[in-house]
Short mmCIF file of C-alpha atoms in Angstrom, two decimals:
data_model
loop_
_atom_site.label_atom_id
_atom_site.label_comp_id
_atom_site.label_asym_id
_atom_site.label_seq_id
_atom_site.Cartn_x
_atom_site.Cartn_y
_atom_site.Cartn_z
CA UNK A 406 9.72 -18.21 -8.65
CA UNK A 407 11.63 -20.30 -5.99
CA UNK A 408 9.51 -22.71 -3.84
CA UNK A 409 8.12 -21.34 -0.67
CA UNK A 410 7.03 -22.99 2.49
CA UNK A 411 3.26 -23.58 2.61
CA UNK A 412 1.23 -22.61 5.56
CA UNK A 413 0.46 -26.24 6.28
CA UNK A 414 4.22 -26.91 7.13
CA UNK A 415 3.98 -24.70 10.20
CA UNK A 416 0.45 -25.85 11.07
CA UNK A 417 1.86 -29.32 11.88
CA UNK A 418 4.28 -27.93 14.45
CA UNK A 419 3.84 -26.48 17.97
CA UNK A 420 2.69 -22.85 17.93
CA UNK A 421 5.66 -20.57 18.11
CA UNK A 422 5.35 -17.27 19.92
CA UNK A 423 7.59 -14.74 18.17
CA UNK A 424 8.12 -11.28 19.66
CA UNK A 425 9.79 -8.72 17.46
CA UNK A 426 11.27 -5.69 19.12
CA UNK A 427 11.19 -2.80 16.56
CA UNK A 428 8.48 -1.98 14.06
CA UNK A 429 10.74 -0.56 11.37
CA UNK A 430 11.35 -1.96 7.87
CA UNK A 431 12.90 -5.13 9.30
CA UNK A 432 10.20 -5.85 11.88
CA UNK A 433 7.28 -5.16 9.51
CA UNK A 434 8.90 -7.32 6.75
CA UNK A 435 9.49 -10.18 9.19
CA UNK A 436 5.84 -9.98 10.32
CA UNK A 437 4.69 -10.25 6.67
CA UNK A 438 7.22 -13.01 5.85
CA UNK A 439 6.12 -15.06 8.88
CA UNK A 440 2.45 -14.68 8.00
CA UNK A 441 3.26 -15.90 4.47
CA UNK A 442 4.51 -19.15 6.07
CA UNK A 443 1.53 -19.49 8.37
CA UNK A 444 3.26 -18.09 11.48
CA UNK A 445 2.50 -14.98 13.42
CA UNK A 446 4.67 -12.33 15.13
CA UNK A 447 3.80 -9.85 17.80
CA UNK A 448 5.72 -6.64 16.89
CA UNK A 449 6.57 -4.05 19.59
CA UNK A 450 7.52 -0.57 18.46
CA UNK A 451 8.53 2.14 20.88
CA UNK A 452 7.10 5.05 18.79
CA UNK A 453 3.46 5.94 19.37
CA UNK A 454 2.93 6.25 15.62
CA UNK A 455 4.76 4.79 12.58
CA UNK A 456 6.28 7.91 11.07
CA UNK A 457 9.54 8.49 9.32
CA UNK A 458 10.40 12.03 8.31
CA UNK A 459 13.02 13.39 5.92
CA UNK A 460 14.66 10.24 4.78
CA UNK A 461 14.58 7.86 1.87
CA UNK A 462 15.59 4.32 0.91
CA UNK A 463 17.30 2.98 -2.15
CA UNK A 464 15.89 -0.56 -2.71
CA UNK A 465 17.99 -2.74 -4.91
CA UNK A 466 16.90 -6.04 -6.53
CA UNK A 467 17.97 -8.17 -3.63
CA UNK A 468 15.18 -6.48 -1.57
CA UNK A 469 12.54 -5.69 -4.20
CA UNK A 470 12.41 -9.25 -5.46
CA UNK A 471 11.52 -10.33 -1.85
CA UNK A 472 8.96 -7.53 -1.40
CA UNK A 473 7.32 -8.54 -4.75
CA UNK A 474 7.11 -12.14 -3.45
CA UNK A 475 5.21 -10.78 -0.44
CA UNK A 476 2.77 -9.27 -2.90
CA UNK A 477 3.91 -5.67 -2.48
CA UNK A 478 5.09 -5.09 -6.02
CA UNK A 479 2.29 -2.86 -7.29
CA UNK A 480 1.98 -0.76 -4.22
CA UNK A 481 5.76 -0.25 -4.03
CA UNK A 482 6.04 0.74 -7.60
CA UNK A 483 3.26 3.32 -7.28
CA UNK A 484 5.28 5.22 -4.62
CA UNK A 485 8.76 4.75 -6.07
CA UNK A 486 11.05 6.14 -8.80
CA UNK A 487 13.26 3.80 -10.87
CA UNK A 488 16.46 5.70 -11.62
CA UNK A 489 17.48 6.23 -15.24
CA UNK A 490 21.24 5.63 -14.63
CA UNK A 491 23.86 5.21 -11.97
CA UNK A 492 26.31 8.14 -12.50
CA UNK A 493 29.65 8.90 -10.80
CA UNK A 494 30.77 12.53 -11.19
CA UNK A 495 33.70 14.69 -10.38
CA UNK A 496 32.42 16.80 -7.52
CA UNK A 497 34.04 20.00 -8.59
CA UNK A 498 33.84 19.92 -12.42
CA UNK A 499 30.67 17.87 -12.68
CA UNK A 500 32.25 15.69 -15.38
CA UNK A 501 30.76 12.21 -15.77
CA UNK A 502 33.50 9.78 -14.58
CA UNK A 503 31.43 6.59 -15.01
CA UNK A 504 27.83 5.67 -15.78
CA UNK A 505 25.70 2.64 -16.35
CA UNK A 506 22.04 2.32 -17.29
CA UNK A 507 19.42 1.28 -14.68
CA UNK A 508 15.92 1.89 -15.95
CA UNK A 509 17.14 2.94 -19.45
CA UNK A 510 16.71 -0.10 -21.77
CA UNK A 511 15.53 -2.24 -18.93
CA UNK A 512 19.20 -3.02 -18.26
CA UNK A 513 19.13 -3.35 -14.46
CA UNK A 514 16.03 -5.56 -14.26
CA UNK A 515 17.46 -7.82 -16.97
CA UNK A 516 20.67 -8.33 -15.04
CA UNK A 517 19.43 -8.40 -11.48
CA UNK A 518 16.05 -9.89 -12.02
CA UNK A 519 13.98 -7.15 -10.16
CA UNK A 520 13.73 -3.41 -10.11
CA UNK A 521 15.83 -0.76 -8.37
CA UNK A 522 13.69 1.91 -6.65
CA UNK A 523 14.12 5.21 -4.85
CA UNK A 524 11.37 5.52 -2.25
CA UNK A 525 10.56 7.73 0.71
CA UNK A 526 11.06 5.77 3.95
CA UNK A 527 7.60 6.81 5.17
CA UNK A 528 6.00 5.52 1.95
CA UNK A 529 7.76 2.21 2.28
CA UNK A 530 6.69 1.95 5.83
CA UNK A 531 3.06 2.68 4.77
CA UNK A 532 3.21 -0.09 2.16
CA UNK A 533 4.50 -2.58 4.72
CA UNK A 534 2.22 -1.52 7.55
CA UNK A 535 -0.74 -1.38 5.14
CA UNK A 536 -0.16 -4.94 4.10
CA UNK A 537 0.17 -6.01 7.69
CA UNK A 538 -3.15 -4.16 8.45
CA UNK A 539 -2.22 -3.77 12.14
CA UNK A 540 -1.99 -7.54 12.71
CA UNK A 541 0.18 -8.08 15.80
CA UNK A 542 1.52 -4.50 15.79
CA UNK A 543 1.82 -2.82 19.20
CA UNK A 544 2.84 0.84 19.22
CA UNK A 545 4.11 2.78 22.24
CA UNK A 546 6.08 -0.11 23.64
CA UNK A 547 9.64 0.84 24.67
CA UNK A 548 11.59 -2.17 25.87
CA UNK A 549 13.07 -1.77 29.38
CA UNK A 550 14.02 -5.29 30.39
CA UNK A 551 14.59 -8.72 28.86
CA UNK A 552 15.19 -12.04 30.60
CA UNK A 553 15.10 -15.76 29.92
CA UNK A 554 13.55 -18.31 32.26
CA UNK A 555 13.85 -21.85 30.92
CA UNK A 556 12.67 -21.89 27.37
CA UNK A 557 10.61 -18.65 27.70
CA UNK A 558 11.69 -15.04 27.19
CA UNK A 559 10.06 -12.31 29.31
CA UNK A 560 9.84 -8.73 28.03
CA UNK A 561 8.96 -5.67 30.05
CA UNK A 562 8.04 -2.29 28.53
CA UNK A 563 8.01 1.26 29.82
CA UNK A 564 4.28 1.38 29.59
CA UNK A 565 3.94 -1.45 32.14
CA UNK A 566 3.18 -4.21 29.69
CA UNK A 567 4.76 -7.62 30.20
CA UNK A 568 4.84 -10.30 27.55
CA UNK A 569 6.29 -13.84 27.22
CA UNK A 570 7.62 -15.37 23.99
CA UNK A 571 9.44 -18.46 22.69
CA UNK A 572 11.65 -16.30 20.55
CA UNK A 573 12.67 -12.57 20.68
CA UNK A 574 13.93 -10.97 17.46
CA UNK A 575 15.86 -7.74 17.94
CA UNK A 576 15.06 -5.48 14.96
CA UNK A 577 15.65 -2.46 17.15
CA UNK A 578 18.41 -0.60 15.38
CA UNK A 579 22.04 0.36 15.89
CA UNK A 580 21.69 1.03 19.60
CA UNK A 581 19.82 -2.20 20.20
CA UNK A 582 18.71 -3.19 23.79
CA UNK A 583 18.31 -6.75 22.54
CA UNK A 584 21.92 -6.82 21.21
CA UNK A 585 23.18 -5.56 24.63
CA UNK A 586 21.44 -8.57 26.22
CA UNK A 587 22.93 -10.95 23.71
CA UNK A 588 26.49 -9.63 23.62
CA UNK A 589 26.75 -7.95 26.97
CA UNK A 590 27.96 -4.64 25.40
CA UNK A 591 27.10 -1.73 23.10
CA UNK A 592 29.25 -2.88 20.14
CA UNK A 593 28.51 0.40 18.27
CA UNK A 594 31.23 2.71 16.86
CA UNK A 595 31.44 6.11 15.35
CA UNK A 596 32.82 5.89 11.87
CA UNK A 597 34.62 9.27 11.86
CA UNK A 598 32.28 10.53 9.14
CA UNK A 599 28.97 12.50 9.29
CA UNK A 600 26.28 13.61 6.99
CA UNK A 601 23.78 16.28 6.00
CA UNK A 602 20.59 15.03 4.43
CA UNK A 603 17.31 16.14 3.09
CA UNK A 604 14.42 15.64 0.62
CA UNK A 605 14.28 18.60 -1.83
CA UNK A 606 11.44 19.37 -4.32
CA UNK A 607 12.75 18.92 -7.85
CA UNK A 608 11.74 22.48 -8.67
CA UNK A 609 14.37 23.84 -6.41
CA UNK A 610 17.18 22.18 -8.38
CA UNK A 611 17.42 23.90 -11.77
CA UNK A 612 21.19 23.30 -12.07
CA UNK A 613 20.90 19.52 -11.54
CA UNK A 614 21.94 17.42 -14.56
CA UNK A 615 20.22 14.02 -15.07
CA UNK A 616 17.69 14.57 -12.30
CA UNK A 617 16.25 11.11 -12.37
CA UNK A 618 19.57 9.33 -12.12
CA UNK A 619 21.18 8.01 -8.95
CA UNK A 620 24.40 9.92 -8.69
CA UNK A 621 27.55 10.09 -6.65
CA UNK A 622 29.65 13.33 -6.79
CA UNK A 623 33.13 12.56 -5.54
CA UNK A 624 35.83 14.73 -4.11
CA UNK A 625 38.49 15.26 -1.41
CA UNK A 626 37.14 14.15 2.01
CA UNK A 627 33.49 14.30 0.94
CA UNK A 628 30.82 13.00 -1.43
CA UNK A 629 27.24 13.64 -2.32
CA UNK A 630 24.64 10.86 -3.16
CA UNK A 631 21.24 11.68 -4.47
CA UNK A 632 18.32 10.05 -6.18
CA UNK A 633 14.78 10.91 -7.19
CA UNK A 634 11.93 9.43 -5.15
CA UNK A 635 8.20 9.17 -5.21
CA UNK A 636 5.69 7.94 -7.80
CA UNK A 637 6.05 11.15 -9.72
CA UNK A 638 9.82 11.62 -9.22
CA UNK A 639 9.09 15.04 -7.97
CA UNK A 640 11.62 15.06 -5.06
CA UNK A 641 15.31 14.32 -4.66
CA UNK A 642 16.70 12.64 -1.57
CA UNK A 643 20.38 13.65 -0.84
CA UNK A 644 22.99 12.38 1.52
CA UNK A 645 26.09 14.54 1.78
CA UNK A 646 28.97 12.84 3.65
CA UNK A 647 32.04 14.51 5.02
CA UNK A 648 35.07 13.30 6.99
CA UNK A 649 34.86 14.33 10.69
CA UNK A 650 34.44 15.45 13.27
CA UNK A 651 37.09 13.28 14.70
CA UNK A 652 35.11 12.50 17.83
CA UNK A 653 31.43 12.35 18.36
CA UNK A 654 30.46 13.90 21.67
CA UNK A 655 26.73 14.10 21.34
CA UNK A 656 24.71 11.33 23.00
CA UNK A 657 22.33 11.51 20.03
CA UNK A 658 22.69 10.77 16.34
CA UNK A 659 22.23 14.43 15.60
CA UNK A 660 24.52 17.28 16.58
CA UNK A 661 23.81 21.02 16.08
CA UNK A 662 25.91 22.88 13.50
CA UNK A 663 26.82 26.50 13.11
CA UNK A 664 25.29 28.48 10.19
CA UNK A 665 27.01 27.53 6.84
CA UNK A 666 28.88 24.53 8.32
CA UNK A 667 27.10 22.14 6.02
CA UNK A 668 28.80 23.84 3.04
CA UNK A 669 32.35 23.94 4.48
CA UNK A 670 33.30 20.54 3.08
CA UNK A 671 32.10 21.32 -0.34
CA UNK A 672 33.84 24.67 -1.03
CA UNK A 673 34.60 25.02 -4.69
CA UNK A 674 32.27 22.15 -5.74
CA UNK A 675 29.89 22.22 -8.67
CA UNK A 676 26.93 24.64 -8.45
CA UNK A 677 24.43 21.72 -8.55
CA UNK A 678 26.07 20.29 -5.42
CA UNK A 679 25.87 23.60 -3.52
CA UNK A 680 22.34 24.25 -4.73
CA UNK A 681 21.12 20.85 -3.49
CA UNK A 682 22.89 20.87 -0.04
CA UNK A 683 21.74 24.51 0.63
CA UNK A 684 18.19 24.10 -0.70
CA UNK A 685 16.78 23.49 2.72
CA UNK A 686 17.81 24.83 6.12
CA UNK A 687 20.50 22.60 7.66
CA UNK A 688 20.72 22.84 11.45
CA UNK A 689 22.21 19.38 12.39
CA UNK A 690 24.64 16.83 11.13
CA UNK A 691 24.09 13.08 11.40
CA UNK A 692 26.90 10.96 12.89
CA UNK A 693 27.41 7.71 10.99
CA UNK A 694 27.70 4.79 13.29
CA UNK A 695 28.42 1.08 12.62
CA UNK A 696 28.36 -2.04 14.67
CA UNK A 697 31.60 -3.88 15.18
CA UNK A 698 31.38 -7.40 13.71
CA UNK A 699 29.62 -9.58 16.11
CA UNK A 700 30.95 -13.08 17.00
CA UNK A 701 27.37 -14.14 17.80
CA UNK A 702 23.95 -12.95 16.72
CA UNK A 703 21.96 -14.95 19.22
CA UNK A 704 21.92 -16.05 22.76
CA UNK A 705 19.34 -18.35 24.30
CA UNK A 706 15.98 -17.50 22.73
CA UNK A 707 16.93 -14.09 21.38
CA UNK A 708 18.32 -13.23 17.99
CA UNK A 709 19.27 -10.18 15.96
CA UNK A 710 18.40 -8.83 12.49
CA UNK A 711 19.18 -5.72 10.50
CA UNK A 712 21.09 -2.84 11.95
CA UNK A 713 21.16 -4.38 15.37
CA UNK A 714 23.37 -7.15 13.95
CA UNK A 715 25.35 -5.44 11.14
CA UNK A 716 24.81 -1.68 10.94
CA UNK A 717 26.99 -0.44 8.04
CA UNK A 718 28.09 2.77 6.29
CA UNK A 719 25.44 3.56 3.67
CA UNK A 720 27.69 3.81 0.65
CA UNK A 721 26.31 0.68 -0.98
CA UNK A 722 22.77 1.60 0.07
CA UNK A 723 22.43 -1.82 1.69
CA UNK A 724 21.20 -1.24 5.23
CA UNK A 725 17.48 -1.69 4.43
CA UNK A 726 18.15 -4.22 1.77
CA UNK A 727 20.14 -6.69 3.94
CA UNK A 728 17.61 -6.18 6.69
CA UNK A 729 14.87 -7.37 4.29
CA UNK A 730 17.13 -10.31 3.36
CA UNK A 731 17.46 -11.13 7.08
CA UNK A 732 13.67 -11.08 7.65
CA UNK A 733 13.01 -13.37 4.67
CA UNK A 734 15.73 -15.82 5.70
CA UNK A 735 14.70 -16.01 9.42
CA UNK A 736 11.00 -16.47 8.58
CA UNK A 737 11.76 -19.28 6.16
CA UNK A 738 13.98 -21.08 8.66
CA UNK A 739 11.37 -20.74 11.49
CA UNK A 740 8.72 -22.13 9.16
CA UNK A 741 10.94 -25.12 8.19
CA UNK A 742 12.12 -25.92 11.67
CA UNK A 743 9.18 -24.91 13.84
CA UNK A 744 9.66 -24.72 17.62
CA UNK A 745 11.51 -27.97 17.94
CA UNK A 746 15.13 -26.86 17.63
CA UNK A 747 15.37 -23.07 17.97
CA UNK A 748 19.14 -23.29 18.83
CA UNK A 749 19.80 -25.06 15.58
CA UNK A 750 17.66 -22.60 13.68
CA UNK A 751 19.54 -19.64 15.13
CA UNK A 752 22.88 -21.17 14.25
CA UNK A 753 21.77 -21.84 10.64
CA UNK A 754 20.39 -18.28 10.39
CA UNK A 755 23.64 -16.78 11.49
CA UNK A 756 25.62 -19.07 9.15
CA UNK A 757 23.50 -17.97 6.23
CA UNK A 758 23.68 -14.20 6.94
CA UNK A 759 26.94 -13.39 8.74
CA UNK A 760 29.56 -13.71 5.96
CA UNK A 761 27.55 -11.80 3.38
CA UNK A 762 26.69 -8.82 5.69
CA UNK A 763 30.31 -8.64 6.97
CA UNK A 764 31.57 -8.64 3.43
CA UNK A 765 29.19 -5.75 2.52
CA UNK A 766 30.21 -3.86 5.72
CA UNK A 767 33.93 -4.02 4.75
CA UNK A 768 33.16 -3.06 1.17
CA UNK A 769 31.30 0.04 2.30
CA UNK A 770 34.35 1.20 4.27
CA UNK A 771 36.54 0.75 1.23
CA UNK A 772 34.07 2.63 -0.95
CA UNK A 773 34.11 5.56 1.52
CA UNK A 774 37.90 5.90 0.97
CA UNK A 775 37.50 5.78 -2.75
CA UNK A 776 34.75 8.43 -2.85
CA UNK A 777 36.82 10.68 -0.60
CA UNK A 778 40.23 10.45 -2.22
CA UNK A 779 42.21 13.66 -1.71
CA UNK A 780 44.14 15.33 -4.61
CA UNK A 781 47.39 14.45 -2.89
CA UNK A 782 47.20 10.86 -3.96
CA UNK A 783 48.12 11.95 -7.44
CA UNK A 784 46.77 11.63 -10.97
CA UNK A 785 47.48 7.87 -11.31
CA UNK A 786 45.58 6.99 -8.11
CA UNK A 787 42.65 9.18 -9.10
CA UNK A 788 42.57 7.55 -12.60
CA UNK A 789 42.59 4.14 -10.98
CA UNK A 790 39.60 5.14 -8.81
CA UNK A 791 37.71 6.34 -11.93
CA UNK A 792 38.47 3.01 -13.61
CA UNK A 793 37.17 1.09 -10.60
CA UNK A 794 33.99 3.17 -10.73
CA UNK A 795 33.45 2.20 -14.37
CA UNK A 796 33.68 -1.46 -13.29
CA UNK A 797 31.09 -0.92 -10.56
CA UNK A 798 28.24 -3.05 -12.19
CA UNK A 799 30.62 -6.04 -12.59
CA UNK A 800 32.40 -5.61 -9.29
CA UNK A 801 29.24 -5.33 -7.13
CA UNK A 802 26.60 -7.13 -9.12
CA UNK A 803 26.84 -9.92 -6.59
CA UNK A 804 25.18 -7.68 -4.01
CA UNK A 805 22.15 -7.01 -6.16
CA UNK A 806 21.73 -10.46 -7.74
CA UNK A 807 21.49 -12.19 -4.40
CA UNK A 808 18.32 -14.19 -3.92
CA UNK A 809 17.61 -14.73 -0.15
CA UNK A 810 14.62 -17.02 -0.60
CA UNK A 811 16.40 -19.31 -2.99
CA UNK A 812 19.47 -19.36 -0.69
CA UNK A 813 17.44 -20.43 2.33
CA UNK A 814 15.42 -22.93 0.23
CA UNK A 815 18.73 -24.70 -0.78
CA UNK A 816 19.81 -24.64 2.88
CA UNK A 817 16.55 -26.18 4.05
CA UNK A 818 16.29 -28.82 1.23
CA UNK A 819 19.58 -29.16 -0.80
CA UNK A 820 18.07 -31.91 -3.02
CA UNK A 821 15.22 -29.65 -4.01
CA UNK A 822 17.46 -26.94 -5.32
#
């Protein structure tokens, strides 16, 4: 295991008051990572309760290795499913285009050094919040104003609370108020694609082949991703993505749909696809939004992490994973540098995280095009796509093999690496 900063390193430095806006996966992980280094964060979450409904997370080795280092391995394994394989299928015929083992034979763990899990987002949040045990967590705090005076940051919340911090971390999602303060603009863009999603009991999916595999079904202008979740692998999380609508007019992430609209993009697809998408009532579509690449992630005593800095299309399943990487990196740098040179710490943090997250963002866009190739591209182009999918483990292993803690350890002390 790579070296980690002992608590005594931070104890020798001035107390650093860290305020985290957002109590999601990133904010909770940052709180735990800071505590591991002997620092403390106050986390401000706008929701009155920590509750995530109807969504799941695919955690790859670049995140699970960090969660295991935080002592969460057994609790996480108990609520997760490790997929048997990664399978790419033709969406209409159901034919296996490409496949590689994950749990089978211990292949993925041997290559990536940590497990791959499918977990309900609510269960992951319970594991994180349970480990934090409420320490520094403030619910019902919606940020309304942020300002800097000298070296201090002032935060005001809708409930009337006012707090002061040395550093504000924006872990507040795609439409981040902290990002607006840092960049002066929204910097969020509709991708031109939308999705239908749900968590379906396994018993409602009799036509599904290889039910414990993580699978992509590919076809013209659409694809379906699904994987089993939970400690008993008794449910399947699905994410069905389609091109369009061209413009997103709703002010919310969700937009109401007409009856049957969720099936329109999958006409003529394999029965297992239709069965899954139609297993539960679908009344809304989710718009998929991304952040435009940011020139800067920090301003003054405020800095971004996770979706607020680099929201991406979900086609590599890396939104939550890169957020966990951010949290581990930022915590380690703050522990190493203390309160003495926050400007330098923020620059180092951005340098360590920006290129990697931008590369994954771009790759997710390219993957969307591959998954949605129309028949009109011709047999040769479709065959090339299939060949690229068969090279998936080699082409994208760099995403999963990444070790955030080792990377920041080398940056802090190159001679110790």
